[in-house]
Amino acid sequence: MSTYLPTLKQLQYLVALEEHGHFGKAADACFVTQSTLSAGIRELESLLGLMLVERTRRVVRFTPLGLKMTTKAHRILREAEELAEMARSAGKPLADDLRMSVIPTIAPFLLPKLLPALRKQYPDLKLYLREEASAAAVEALHHGVVDCVLLALPFAAGDIEKAKLFDDRLFVAFPKDDPRDPPDSISPDLIDESKLLLLVDGHCLKDHALAACNRPELRASATMLGTSLHTLVQMVDNGLGVTLIPEMAVDAGLLNGTDVQARPLNADHATREIALIWRTNSPRREEFEMLAAALRALRKN
């Protein structure tokens, strides 16, 4: 009796559907049409003789067996990726496809300066970027969706290896003339908890800012509305409060065109560590270390 073996493509479709909970979004993530993804999963179910997904107009619901298969599929796809990584690592380093997630509080401020120089240094490198919040980026890493992540630490990233790039100081951003004569640096006790504006949950910068201030009442009283640093700065510019932003954003001109002022936060651990992380024991470890060294050197130029 022959046993049907699912293809990697079918497993990719199944995993994408479980992650996104929507056929259209899963198809977009797999770069195929919705009908192609749906047909692939139906073919898998037909050949297995089992239902994996319950379909309704509003909800995609996995059967218990479907969920078990998805968990196993994650592992199989990751091991298949590692096989491909082993083959790539045997050739010329940084001369192939590399998928990297970058968090939104780094990507727009660091990459425009570094990517052109990196492309010149490694012309054969095909770097595919995903911009997503820290939790989503780490999940994508462990599911094999991306190869590495440009992240700000500390952050609970699981079983990973890292290469530190640099420390990024935190600054307090406040409206013009509030205070009228600002000091050279601002201590956490000067921050009015009722006026502190932070990014919404899912962004590690929010946790870095609260940890640096080390004032429990800030966590309870801060307003978490911003979906991006640009949004927070506009709110501050309109006198709605104060916020904390990274030095790289200040250097990149985030405050240009506004009346917002910024001063360094005067506190212990008032920095975040910018690092490149990847899965432990990855066959491409040497490549990632080379990439981190290149990014570190290019930033200094």
Short mmCIF file of C-alpha atoms in Angstrom, two decimals:
data_model
loop_
_atom_site.label_atom_id
_atom_site.label_comp_id
_atom_site.label_asym_id
_atom_site.label_seq_id
_atom_site.Cartn_x
_atom_site.Cartn_y
_atom_site.Cartn_z
CA MET A 1 0.00 0.00 0.00
CA SER A 2 1.52 3.30 -1.08
CA THR A 3 1.51 6.28 1.26
CA TYR A 4 0.98 9.79 -0.05
CA LEU A 5 3.66 12.24 1.00
CA PRO A 6 2.68 15.93 1.16
CA THR A 7 4.80 18.30 -0.87
CA LEU A 8 6.68 21.15 0.77
CA LYS A 9 4.52 23.58 -1.19
CA GLN A 10 1.34 22.09 0.29
CA LEU A 11 2.82 22.30 3.77
CA GLN A 12 3.76 25.94 3.14
CA TYR A 13 0.16 26.68 2.16
CA LEU A 14 -1.15 24.93 5.28
CA VAL A 15 1.22 26.80 7.60
CA ALA A 16 0.46 30.15 5.98
CA LEU A 17 -3.29 29.60 6.38
CA GLU A 18 -2.86 28.74 10.06
CA GLU A 19 -0.68 31.81 10.64
CA HIS A 20 -2.95 34.29 8.85
CA GLY A 21 -6.38 32.73 9.43
CA HIS A 22 -7.50 33.98 6.03
CA PHE A 23 -7.15 32.44 2.57
CA GLY A 24 -6.44 35.75 0.83
CA LYS A 25 -3.76 36.86 3.29
CA ALA A 26 -2.17 33.39 3.29
CA ALA A 27 -2.05 33.45 -0.51
CA ASP A 28 -0.39 36.87 -0.49
CA ALA A 29 2.23 35.59 1.97
CA CYS A 30 2.96 32.65 -0.37
CA PHE A 31 2.97 34.86 -3.50
CA VAL A 32 0.22 32.81 -5.17
CA THR A 33 -3.44 33.40 -5.97
CA GLN A 34 -6.11 32.53 -3.43
CA SER A 35 -7.51 29.84 -5.75
CA THR A 36 -4.06 28.22 -6.08
CA LEU A 37 -3.59 28.07 -2.31
CA SER A 38 -7.11 26.78 -1.71
CA ALA A 39 -6.70 24.11 -4.39
CA GLY A 40 -3.38 23.02 -2.93
CA ILE A 41 -4.89 22.49 0.51
CA ARG A 42 -7.94 20.69 -0.95
CA GLU A 43 -5.62 18.38 -2.91
CA LEU A 44 -3.70 17.63 0.31
CA GLU A 45 -6.96 16.81 2.13
CA SER A 46 -8.20 14.68 -0.77
CA LEU A 47 -5.04 12.61 -1.05
CA LEU A 48 -4.86 12.13 2.73
CA GLY A 49 -8.58 11.35 2.89
CA LEU A 50 -8.95 13.69 5.86
CA MET A 51 -10.36 17.13 6.54
CA LEU A 52 -7.77 19.55 7.90
CA VAL A 53 -9.65 22.85 7.62
CA GLU A 54 -13.30 23.71 8.22
CA ARG A 55 -14.36 26.45 5.82
CA THR A 56 -17.16 28.95 6.40
CA ARG A 57 -17.82 32.36 4.87
CA ARG A 58 -16.45 34.17 7.89
CA VAL A 59 -14.09 31.83 9.70
CA VAL A 60 -11.24 29.47 8.85
CA ARG A 61 -11.14 26.82 11.57
CA PHE A 62 -8.57 24.01 11.73
CA THR A 63 -9.61 20.54 12.85
CA PRO A 64 -7.63 19.02 15.75
CA LEU A 65 -5.72 16.88 13.25
CA GLY A 66 -5.13 19.95 11.09
CA LEU A 67 -3.54 21.74 14.02
CA LYS A 68 -1.30 18.76 14.78
CA MET A 69 -0.21 18.56 11.15
CA THR A 70 0.52 22.30 11.08
CA THR A 71 2.79 21.98 14.12
CA LYS A 72 4.69 19.17 12.42
CA ALA A 73 4.74 21.09 9.12
CA HIS A 74 6.53 24.01 10.80
CA ARG A 75 9.31 21.64 11.85
CA ILE A 76 9.57 19.95 8.44
CA LEU A 77 9.75 23.28 6.58
CA ARG A 78 12.39 24.57 8.95
CA GLU A 79 14.53 21.46 8.44
CA ALA A 80 14.10 21.78 4.67
CA GLU A 81 15.29 25.38 4.94
CA GLU A 82 18.33 24.21 6.89
CA LEU A 83 19.18 21.77 4.09
CA ALA A 84 19.07 24.62 1.60
CA GLU A 85 21.14 26.78 3.96
CA MET A 86 23.80 24.07 4.17
CA ALA A 87 24.11 24.05 0.39
CA ARG A 88 24.26 27.84 0.21
CA SER A 89 26.84 28.11 2.95
CA ALA A 90 29.18 25.81 1.00
CA GLY A 91 29.42 28.40 -1.76
CA LYS A 92 30.47 32.04 -1.84
CA PRO A 93 29.22 33.85 1.30
CA LEU A 94 26.64 36.62 0.99
CA ALA A 95 26.11 35.82 -2.68
CA ASP A 96 22.59 34.38 -2.58
CA ASP A 97 19.09 35.08 -1.28
CA LEU A 98 18.80 36.26 2.31
CA ARG A 99 15.50 37.10 3.99
CA MET A 100 15.71 39.57 6.86
CA SER A 101 13.06 41.06 9.10
CA VAL A 102 13.68 44.56 10.44
CA ILE A 103 11.60 46.23 13.13
CA PRO A 104 9.87 49.57 12.33
CA THR A 105 11.90 51.56 14.86
CA ILE A 106 15.09 50.62 12.98
CA ALA A 107 14.22 50.13 9.30
CA PRO A 108 13.45 53.70 8.12
CA PHE A 109 16.30 55.27 10.06
CA LEU A 110 19.19 52.87 9.46
CA LEU A 111 18.59 51.06 6.18
CA PRO A 112 18.50 54.01 3.75
CA LYS A 113 22.09 54.79 4.70
CA LEU A 114 23.41 51.24 4.86
CA LEU A 115 21.71 49.36 2.01
CA PRO A 116 23.32 51.17 -0.96
CA ALA A 117 26.79 50.64 0.51
CA LEU A 118 26.00 47.01 1.38
CA ARG A 119 24.78 46.40 -2.18
CA LYS A 120 28.02 47.85 -3.52
CA GLN A 121 30.11 45.69 -1.19
CA TYR A 122 28.17 42.47 -1.91
CA PRO A 123 26.64 42.88 -5.39
CA ASP A 124 25.49 39.23 -5.59
CA LEU A 125 23.55 39.38 -2.32
CA LYS A 126 19.78 39.41 -2.83
CA LEU A 127 18.43 40.85 0.42
CA TYR A 128 14.67 40.50 0.86
CA LEU A 129 13.31 42.68 3.66
CA ARG A 130 10.22 42.41 5.85
CA GLU A 131 9.30 45.25 8.19
CA GLU A 132 7.34 43.99 11.18
CA ALA A 133 7.06 44.42 14.94
CA SER A 134 9.45 42.54 17.21
CA ALA A 135 7.16 39.68 18.24
CA ALA A 136 6.11 38.97 14.65
CA ALA A 137 9.71 39.15 13.43
CA VAL A 138 10.93 36.64 16.04
CA GLU A 139 8.05 34.30 15.25
CA ALA A 140 8.90 34.51 11.54
CA LEU A 141 12.51 33.65 12.38
CA HIS A 142 11.64 30.54 14.36
CA HIS A 143 9.15 29.38 11.72
CA GLY A 144 11.78 29.66 9.00
CA VAL A 145 10.00 32.48 7.18
CA VAL A 146 13.09 34.68 7.49
CA ASP A 147 16.78 33.89 7.96
CA CYS A 148 17.73 36.65 10.39
CA VAL A 149 16.28 39.68 12.17
CA LEU A 150 17.64 43.16 12.79
CA LEU A 151 16.29 43.71 16.27
CA ALA A 152 16.63 45.90 19.36
CA LEU A 153 17.52 44.05 22.56
CA PRO A 154 16.71 43.09 25.22
CA PHE A 155 13.75 41.16 23.86
CA ALA A 156 12.53 37.62 24.57
CA ALA A 157 13.65 36.01 21.30
CA GLY A 158 14.01 32.37 22.35
CA ASP A 159 16.85 30.12 21.22
CA ILE A 160 18.94 32.45 19.06
CA GLU A 161 22.47 33.63 18.44
CA LYS A 162 23.33 37.28 17.98
CA ALA A 163 25.94 39.73 16.80
CA LYS A 164 25.83 43.16 18.41
CA LEU A 165 26.02 46.13 16.06
CA PHE A 166 25.93 49.12 18.43
CA ASP A 167 24.13 50.78 21.34
CA ASP A 168 21.36 53.25 20.53
CA ARG A 169 20.62 55.93 23.14
CA LEU A 170 17.08 56.91 24.11
CA PHE A 171 16.00 60.56 23.89
CA VAL A 172 13.06 62.38 25.47
CA ALA A 173 11.10 64.33 22.82
CA PHE A 174 8.93 67.23 23.99
CA PRO A 175 7.09 70.22 22.51
CA LYS A 176 8.84 73.54 21.95
CA ASP A 177 9.08 75.67 25.14
CA ASP A 178 7.87 72.82 27.36
CA PRO A 179 10.00 73.10 29.41
CA ARG A 180 11.03 76.59 28.35
CA ASP A 181 14.68 76.10 29.32
CA PRO A 182 15.33 72.35 28.89
CA PRO A 183 18.38 70.80 30.58
CA ASP A 184 21.12 69.07 28.59
CA SER A 185 19.66 65.72 29.62
CA ILE A 186 16.39 64.69 31.23
CA SER A 187 16.03 62.32 34.17
CA PRO A 188 13.00 60.00 34.37
CA ASP A 189 11.59 61.78 37.42
CA LEU A 190 11.00 64.89 35.29
CA ILE A 191 8.62 63.00 32.98
CA ASP A 192 4.93 63.65 33.71
CA GLU A 193 3.33 60.20 33.60
CA SER A 194 0.01 61.69 32.47
CA LYS A 195 1.69 63.11 29.35
CA LEU A 196 3.85 60.18 28.29
CA LEU A 197 2.99 58.83 24.83
CA LEU A 198 4.31 55.43 23.74
CA LEU A 199 3.98 52.93 20.92
CA VAL A 200 1.26 50.30 21.14
CA ASP A 201 1.97 46.78 22.38
CA GLY A 202 4.12 44.64 20.12
CA HIS A 203 6.87 47.24 19.72
CA CYS A 204 9.92 46.52 21.87
CA LEU A 205 10.80 50.23 22.07
CA LYS A 206 7.86 50.71 24.41
CA ASP A 207 9.31 48.17 26.85
CA HIS A 208 12.83 49.59 26.48
CA ALA A 209 11.57 53.08 27.31
CA LEU A 210 9.62 51.93 30.36
CA ALA A 211 12.53 49.81 31.63
CA ALA A 212 14.99 52.69 31.22
CA CYS A 213 12.75 55.06 33.18
CA ASN A 214 12.30 52.45 35.93
CA ARG A 215 9.10 54.06 37.20
CA PRO A 216 6.27 51.53 37.63
CA GLU A 217 3.63 54.26 37.57
CA LEU A 218 4.60 55.14 34.01
CA ARG A 219 3.50 51.71 32.77
CA ALA A 220 0.08 52.23 34.36
CA SER A 221 -0.41 55.85 33.29
CA ALA A 222 1.28 56.15 29.88
CA THR A 223 -0.93 56.51 26.83
CA MET A 224 -0.10 53.83 24.24
CA LEU A 225 -1.51 55.10 20.97
CA GLY A 226 1.34 55.42 18.50
CA THR A 227 1.63 52.93 15.69
CA SER A 228 4.89 54.50 14.51
CA LEU A 229 7.52 56.96 15.71
CA HIS A 230 6.37 59.42 13.06
CA THR A 231 2.87 59.35 14.56
CA LEU A 232 4.21 59.90 18.07
CA VAL A 233 6.32 62.88 16.98
CA GLN A 234 3.31 64.49 15.30
CA MET A 235 1.32 64.07 18.51
CA VAL A 236 4.13 65.67 20.52
CA ASP A 237 4.41 68.49 17.97
CA ASN A 238 0.71 69.21 18.55
CA GLY A 239 1.24 69.54 22.30
CA LEU A 240 -0.40 66.26 23.29
CA GLY A 241 2.49 65.03 25.45
CA VAL A 242 6.07 63.77 25.44
CA THR A 243 7.62 60.55 24.17
CA LEU A 244 10.89 58.63 23.96
CA ILE A 245 12.66 58.07 20.66
CA PRO A 246 15.94 56.40 19.69
CA GLU A 247 19.04 58.39 18.79
CA MET A 248 19.18 56.85 15.30
CA ALA A 249 15.79 58.41 14.55
CA VAL A 250 16.99 61.82 15.71
CA ASP A 251 20.14 61.49 13.58
CA ALA A 252 18.03 60.46 10.57
CA GLY A 253 15.99 63.67 10.76
CA LEU A 254 12.77 62.40 12.36
CA LEU A 255 12.23 65.80 14.02
CA ASN A 256 12.90 67.84 10.89
CA GLY A 257 9.97 70.09 9.99
CA THR A 258 8.62 70.06 13.54
CA ASP A 259 9.09 72.17 16.63
CA VAL A 260 9.81 69.10 18.74
CA GLN A 261 12.98 69.17 20.81
CA ALA A 262 14.90 66.18 22.15
CA ARG A 263 17.38 65.59 24.93
CA PRO A 264 19.13 62.36 26.04
CA LEU A 265 17.43 60.37 28.78
CA ASN A 266 19.66 60.52 31.86
CA ALA A 267 19.19 57.07 33.38
CA ASP A 268 20.90 53.76 33.86
CA HIS A 269 20.44 51.48 30.83
CA ALA A 270 19.02 54.34 28.74
CA THR A 271 20.05 52.52 25.56
CA ARG A 272 18.86 49.66 23.43
CA GLU A 273 21.23 47.16 21.83
CA ILE A 274 20.90 46.92 18.06
CA ALA A 275 21.77 43.38 16.99
CA LEU A 276 21.44 40.88 14.20
CA ILE A 277 19.94 37.61 15.45
CA TRP A 278 19.50 34.19 13.84
CA ARG A 279 18.49 30.68 14.85
CA THR A 280 20.95 28.76 17.00
CA ASN A 281 23.25 26.40 15.07
CA SER A 282 22.25 27.84 11.70
CA PRO A 283 24.52 26.57 8.87
CA ARG A 284 24.74 30.21 7.71
CA ARG A 285 26.16 31.49 10.96
CA GLU A 286 29.39 32.63 9.29
CA GLU A 287 27.40 34.61 6.73
CA PHE A 288 25.34 36.32 9.41
CA GLU A 289 28.46 37.28 11.32
CA MET A 290 29.92 38.70 8.10
CA LEU A 291 26.71 40.65 7.48
CA ALA A 292 26.74 42.03 11.01
CA ALA A 293 30.38 43.07 10.66
CA ALA A 294 29.59 44.80 7.37
CA LEU A 295 26.62 46.67 8.83
CA ARG A 296 28.70 47.69 11.85
CA ALA A 297 31.52 49.01 9.68
CA LEU A 298 29.24 50.80 7.21
CA ARG A 299 27.43 52.63 10.01
CA LYS A 300 30.74 54.11 11.18
CA ASN A 301 31.60 55.45 7.73
#
